[in-house]
Amino acid sequence: MALSRIHCHLNLPFPSDAARISSSSHNSSLPISSPKAKNPFSIVKRRSSFGAVKSQMTMEDKPLSQNNRMLVYVPAHPLIKHWVSVLRNEQTPCPIFRNAMAELGRLLIYEASRDWLPTVSGEIQSPLGVASVEFIDPREPVAVIPILRAGLALAEHASSILPATKTYHLGITRNEETLQPTVYLNKLPDKFAEGSKVFVVDPMLATGGTIVAALNLLKERGVGNKQIKVISACSSPPALEKLSEQFPGLHVYTGIIDPVLNDQGFIIPGLGDAGDRSYGT
């Protein structure tokens, strides 16, 4: 599909969770869609109050339904920015780095679970009267899939904020010469229950090879794109564009988007090797 680009700068106020804007994330020159991309994605900035966003917009000859877009959420919470900054610091020791990864994962999973978890309603007796209540339905546990190794750190606090979870480990390594992924551990079930909700936790979305391999394994097991939310500490445009081409309707929650990959496929400035820095090996 041919794209026509219209570049404009807007000072656009919006309330929390109301705006979905095709825009660059932290760098106004960062492209968010490729002319080759079949499904350009939108970046959503969540704010706790009204604020102004300067954005670069890309418009198409034919508008795509929002339901067909991949949405990338970059929550503008100061705690998320804080923990990303701790992770960036090369002086951060392993135990603090791992704790920062866990805290960032907690916040991103909290944001990602908004308006997504199954609930049950009813009435209970409080000390002073009858109250209408709503609980997370414990009969439908959310699947959490950390991609080893660093995914373990990012997903560490998932069970502390989600009332019911099942954790399935997935080990994928990347060949440092070819940059191609290899699955060395697969604890996924043969088939997921219909309608399952799945968090895939991969700290670094760099070339996109690892996350694409993981999502293809889920697709083989009956999980649709809109049933999946990807949690990532740091992402790059090449990975996001690859995901938007292959998995329309996917939602990605990331702490930061960095614009550059080096020749070894590492994000610049990034965080370094998240697995090595989490575990010191």
Short mmCIF file of C-alpha atoms in Angstrom, two decimals:
data_model
loop_
_atom_site.label_atom_id
_atom_site.label_comp_id
_atom_site.label_asym_id
_atom_site.label_seq_id
_atom_site.Cartn_x
_atom_site.Cartn_y
_atom_site.Cartn_z
CA MET A 1 0.00 0.00 0.00
CA ALA A 2 1.42 3.35 -1.00
CA LEU A 3 1.72 5.87 1.79
CA SER A 4 1.46 9.61 1.54
CA ARG A 5 3.14 11.40 4.42
CA ILE A 6 1.79 14.57 5.94
CA HIS A 7 4.12 16.06 8.52
CA CYS A 8 2.65 18.45 11.02
CA HIS A 9 3.42 19.56 14.55
CA LEU A 10 0.55 19.78 16.99
CA ASN A 11 0.18 20.90 20.56
CA LEU A 12 -2.56 18.44 21.37
CA PRO A 13 -4.03 18.11 24.89
CA PHE A 14 -5.54 14.80 25.88
CA PRO A 15 -6.81 13.02 28.98
CA SER A 16 -5.50 9.73 30.34
CA ASP A 17 -6.23 6.70 28.13
CA ALA A 18 -8.15 8.80 25.63
CA ALA A 19 -5.57 9.58 22.96
CA ARG A 20 -4.22 7.28 20.31
CA ILE A 21 -1.82 9.22 18.15
CA SER A 22 0.41 8.07 15.31
CA SER A 23 3.52 9.78 16.55
CA SER A 24 7.17 9.44 17.37
CA SER A 25 7.89 8.48 20.94
CA HIS A 26 10.72 10.48 22.49
CA ASN A 27 12.38 11.78 19.36
CA SER A 28 10.36 13.78 16.91
CA SER A 29 12.52 12.56 14.02
CA LEU A 30 11.99 8.86 14.84
CA PRO A 31 9.87 7.21 12.10
CA ILE A 32 7.05 5.09 13.39
CA SER A 33 6.07 3.46 10.13
CA SER A 34 7.99 2.25 7.16
CA PRO A 35 6.88 2.72 3.55
CA LYS A 36 7.21 -1.07 3.30
CA ALA A 37 5.14 -1.76 6.39
CA LYS A 38 1.76 -3.32 5.71
CA ASN A 39 0.37 -2.38 9.11
CA PRO A 40 1.76 0.88 10.47
CA PHE A 41 1.54 1.03 14.23
CA SER A 42 0.41 3.77 16.56
CA ILE A 43 2.25 4.96 19.64
CA VAL A 44 0.04 5.74 22.60
CA LYS A 45 1.25 8.00 25.37
CA ARG A 46 -0.64 7.66 28.61
CA ARG A 47 -0.71 10.60 30.98
CA SER A 48 -2.17 11.00 34.43
CA SER A 49 -3.46 14.47 33.61
CA PHE A 50 -3.99 16.75 30.66
CA GLY A 51 -0.77 17.55 28.85
CA ALA A 52 0.59 18.79 25.56
CA VAL A 53 2.25 16.48 23.08
CA LYS A 54 4.24 17.63 20.09
CA SER A 55 3.83 14.91 17.50
CA GLN A 56 4.73 13.99 13.97
CA MET A 57 1.78 12.38 12.24
CA THR A 58 1.73 9.96 9.33
CA MET A 59 -1.45 9.67 7.31
CA GLU A 60 -2.31 7.06 4.69
CA ASP A 61 -4.15 7.25 1.41
CA LYS A 62 -6.74 4.92 2.96
CA PRO A 63 -7.22 5.03 6.71
CA LEU A 64 -6.68 1.78 8.57
CA SER A 65 -9.06 0.72 11.28
CA GLN A 66 -7.53 1.19 14.72
CA ASN A 67 -8.41 -2.47 15.38
CA ASN A 68 -5.96 -3.50 12.64
CA ARG A 69 -3.07 -1.46 13.96
CA MET A 70 -0.41 -2.61 16.33
CA LEU A 71 -0.45 -0.23 19.29
CA VAL A 72 2.73 0.66 21.16
CA TYR A 73 2.24 2.12 24.63
CA VAL A 74 4.99 4.23 26.21
CA PRO A 75 3.55 5.15 29.63
CA ALA A 76 4.67 8.61 30.70
CA HIS A 77 4.76 7.75 34.40
CA PRO A 78 7.72 9.28 36.32
CA LEU A 79 8.42 5.98 38.08
CA ILE A 80 8.78 4.24 34.73
CA LYS A 81 11.22 6.93 33.61
CA HIS A 82 13.10 6.53 36.91
CA TRP A 83 13.59 2.78 36.60
CA VAL A 84 14.57 3.05 32.93
CA SER A 85 17.22 5.59 34.00
CA VAL A 86 18.54 3.22 36.67
CA LEU A 87 18.76 0.45 34.06
CA ARG A 88 20.63 2.69 31.62
CA ASN A 89 23.36 3.60 34.11
CA GLU A 90 26.48 1.50 33.47
CA GLN A 91 27.41 1.91 37.15
CA THR A 92 24.27 0.12 38.38
CA PRO A 93 25.35 -3.16 40.07
CA CYS A 94 23.64 -6.45 39.24
CA PRO A 95 21.31 -6.71 42.28
CA ILE A 96 20.03 -3.17 41.79
CA PHE A 97 19.73 -3.66 38.02
CA ARG A 98 17.67 -6.81 38.55
CA ASN A 99 15.46 -5.04 41.10
CA ALA A 100 14.98 -2.11 38.73
CA MET A 101 13.98 -4.53 35.97
CA ALA A 102 11.43 -6.15 38.30
CA GLU A 103 9.97 -2.79 39.34
CA LEU A 104 9.73 -1.62 35.74
CA GLY A 105 8.00 -4.88 34.82
CA ARG A 106 5.51 -4.43 37.65
CA LEU A 107 4.55 -0.96 36.39
CA LEU A 108 4.31 -2.00 32.73
CA ILE A 109 2.19 -5.06 33.54
CA TYR A 110 -0.06 -2.87 35.69
CA GLU A 111 -0.55 -0.50 32.75
CA ALA A 112 -1.05 -3.36 30.31
CA SER A 113 -3.71 -5.07 32.44
CA ARG A 114 -5.92 -1.95 32.46
CA ASP A 115 -9.40 -2.74 31.01
CA TRP A 116 -8.20 -6.20 29.99
CA LEU A 117 -8.65 -8.61 32.89
CA PRO A 118 -11.80 -10.72 33.24
CA THR A 119 -13.97 -9.65 36.17
CA VAL A 120 -16.98 -10.88 38.15
CA SER A 121 -19.49 -8.60 39.87
CA GLY A 122 -21.71 -9.12 42.87
CA GLU A 123 -22.58 -7.90 46.32
CA ILE A 124 -20.87 -8.44 49.66
CA GLN A 125 -21.60 -7.43 53.20
CA SER A 126 -19.23 -4.76 54.48
CA PRO A 127 -19.04 -3.94 58.22
CA LEU A 128 -21.64 -1.21 57.63
CA GLY A 129 -23.82 -2.42 54.80
CA VAL A 130 -24.19 -4.17 51.46
CA ALA A 131 -21.71 -3.10 48.77
CA SER A 132 -21.60 -3.74 45.05
CA VAL A 133 -18.17 -5.14 44.20
CA GLU A 134 -16.06 -6.31 41.28
CA PHE A 135 -13.27 -8.88 41.49
CA ILE A 136 -10.75 -10.22 39.01
CA ASP A 137 -12.08 -13.61 37.95
CA PRO A 138 -9.67 -16.20 39.42
CA ARG A 139 -11.06 -18.91 37.12
CA GLU A 140 -9.29 -17.32 34.14
CA PRO A 141 -5.59 -17.03 35.01
CA VAL A 142 -3.45 -14.83 32.80
CA ALA A 143 -0.56 -16.63 31.09
CA VAL A 144 2.80 -14.97 31.73
CA ILE A 145 5.59 -16.03 29.37
CA PRO A 146 9.04 -14.68 30.29
CA ILE A 147 11.69 -15.14 27.61
CA LEU A 148 14.85 -16.33 29.36
CA ARG A 149 17.04 -15.07 30.82
CA ALA A 150 16.26 -11.45 31.45
CA GLY A 151 12.53 -11.96 31.01
CA LEU A 152 12.57 -13.66 34.41
CA ALA A 153 13.63 -10.41 36.05
CA LEU A 154 11.11 -8.26 34.17
CA ALA A 155 8.27 -10.68 35.03
CA GLU A 156 9.33 -11.24 38.64
CA HIS A 157 6.49 -9.24 40.21
CA ALA A 158 3.72 -10.32 37.81
CA SER A 159 2.13 -12.62 40.38
CA SER A 160 2.16 -9.86 43.00
CA ILE A 161 -0.20 -7.66 40.98
CA LEU A 162 -2.22 -10.25 39.06
CA PRO A 163 -4.55 -12.32 41.28
CA ALA A 164 -4.31 -15.44 39.10
CA THR A 165 -1.45 -16.34 36.76
CA LYS A 166 0.18 -19.29 35.06
CA THR A 167 3.84 -18.94 34.09
CA TYR A 168 5.27 -20.70 31.03
CA HIS A 169 9.02 -20.40 30.47
CA LEU A 170 10.45 -19.92 27.01
CA GLY A 171 14.19 -19.98 26.34
CA ILE A 172 15.37 -18.37 23.11
CA THR A 173 18.97 -17.49 22.32
CA ARG A 174 20.24 -15.29 19.52
CA ASN A 175 23.20 -16.25 17.35
CA GLU A 176 25.54 -13.28 17.70
CA GLU A 177 26.81 -13.69 14.12
CA THR A 178 23.60 -14.33 12.19
CA LEU A 179 21.31 -12.62 14.76
CA GLN A 180 18.84 -15.49 14.21
CA PRO A 181 16.91 -16.94 17.19
CA THR A 182 17.10 -20.54 18.42
CA VAL A 183 14.58 -22.03 20.86
CA TYR A 184 16.35 -24.10 23.53
CA LEU A 185 13.54 -24.40 26.11
CA ASN A 186 9.81 -24.53 25.42
CA LYS A 187 7.39 -25.02 28.33
CA LEU A 188 4.34 -23.80 26.44
CA PRO A 189 1.23 -26.03 26.45
CA ASP A 190 0.30 -27.78 23.22
CA LYS A 191 -2.86 -25.66 23.09
CA PHE A 192 -4.04 -22.60 24.99
CA ALA A 193 -7.66 -22.36 26.11
CA GLU A 194 -9.88 -20.32 23.82
CA GLY A 195 -9.77 -16.63 24.72
CA SER A 196 -6.63 -16.93 26.87
CA LYS A 197 -4.94 -13.67 27.76
CA VAL A 198 -1.15 -13.76 27.46
CA PHE A 199 1.69 -11.49 28.56
CA VAL A 200 4.92 -12.15 26.65
CA VAL A 201 7.80 -10.60 28.59
CA ASP A 202 10.94 -9.83 26.56
CA PRO A 203 13.12 -7.02 27.96
CA MET A 204 14.82 -5.99 24.71
CA LEU A 205 13.03 -5.70 21.35
CA ALA A 206 16.06 -5.06 19.15
CA THR A 207 16.08 -6.82 15.77
CA GLY A 208 12.74 -8.45 16.58
CA GLY A 209 13.86 -12.00 15.81
CA THR A 210 13.33 -13.36 19.33
CA ILE A 211 9.89 -11.86 19.92
CA VAL A 212 8.67 -12.89 16.46
CA ALA A 213 9.79 -16.48 17.14
CA ALA A 214 7.93 -16.44 20.47
CA LEU A 215 4.73 -15.05 18.98
CA ASN A 216 4.81 -17.60 16.15
CA LEU A 217 4.92 -20.36 18.77
CA LEU A 218 1.83 -18.85 20.40
CA LYS A 219 0.05 -18.58 17.05
CA GLU A 220 0.68 -22.30 16.47
CA ARG A 221 -1.06 -22.94 19.81
CA GLY A 222 -4.20 -21.02 18.96
CA VAL A 223 -3.46 -17.61 20.49
CA GLY A 224 -4.61 -14.62 18.43
CA ASN A 225 -2.73 -11.33 18.18
CA LYS A 226 -5.34 -9.41 20.18
CA GLN A 227 -5.02 -11.89 23.05
CA ILE A 228 -1.35 -10.99 23.51
CA LYS A 229 0.36 -8.06 25.19
CA VAL A 230 4.13 -7.74 24.92
CA ILE A 231 6.03 -6.25 27.87
CA SER A 232 9.46 -4.78 27.11
CA ALA A 233 11.92 -2.55 28.94
CA CYS A 234 13.45 -1.09 25.78
CA SER A 235 12.42 -1.28 22.13
CA SER A 236 13.71 -0.24 18.71
CA PRO A 237 11.90 0.79 15.50
CA PRO A 238 13.14 -2.23 13.45
CA ALA A 239 11.58 -4.67 15.94
CA LEU A 240 8.35 -2.70 16.21
CA GLU A 241 8.00 -2.43 12.44
CA LYS A 242 8.58 -6.17 12.08
CA LEU A 243 5.91 -6.87 14.67
CA SER A 244 3.42 -4.49 13.05
CA GLU A 245 3.88 -6.21 9.68
CA GLN A 246 3.36 -9.71 11.05
CA PHE A 247 1.02 -9.27 14.03
CA PRO A 248 -1.67 -6.62 13.41
CA GLY A 249 -3.75 -5.89 16.48
CA LEU A 250 -0.89 -6.68 18.88
CA HIS A 251 -0.31 -4.38 21.89
CA VAL A 252 3.23 -3.59 23.05
CA TYR A 253 4.06 -1.88 26.36
CA THR A 254 7.60 -0.55 26.61
CA GLY A 255 9.54 1.70 28.95
CA ILE A 256 11.46 3.48 26.18
CA ILE A 257 11.99 3.44 22.43
CA ASP A 258 15.57 4.04 21.26
CA PRO A 259 16.23 4.95 17.62
CA VAL A 260 19.41 3.04 16.70
CA LEU A 261 20.74 -0.51 16.39
CA ASN A 262 24.48 -1.12 16.01
CA ASP A 263 26.08 -3.70 13.71
CA GLN A 264 25.80 -6.37 16.43
CA GLY A 265 22.06 -5.82 16.76
CA PHE A 266 22.23 -4.04 20.13
CA ILE A 267 20.00 -1.06 20.92
CA ILE A 268 21.81 2.28 21.26
CA PRO A 269 21.94 3.75 23.89
CA GLY A 270 19.83 0.93 25.32
CA LEU A 271 20.59 -0.87 28.56
CA GLY A 272 23.40 -3.21 27.53
CA ASP A 273 22.88 -6.98 27.70
CA ALA A 274 19.90 -7.25 30.05
CA GLY A 275 20.57 -10.91 30.90
CA ASP A 276 24.23 -10.39 31.71
CA ARG A 277 23.50 -7.28 33.75
CA SER A 278 20.66 -8.96 35.65
CA TYR A 279 22.62 -12.04 36.68
CA GLY A 280 26.27 -11.05 36.38
CA THR A 281 27.14 -13.90 33.98
#
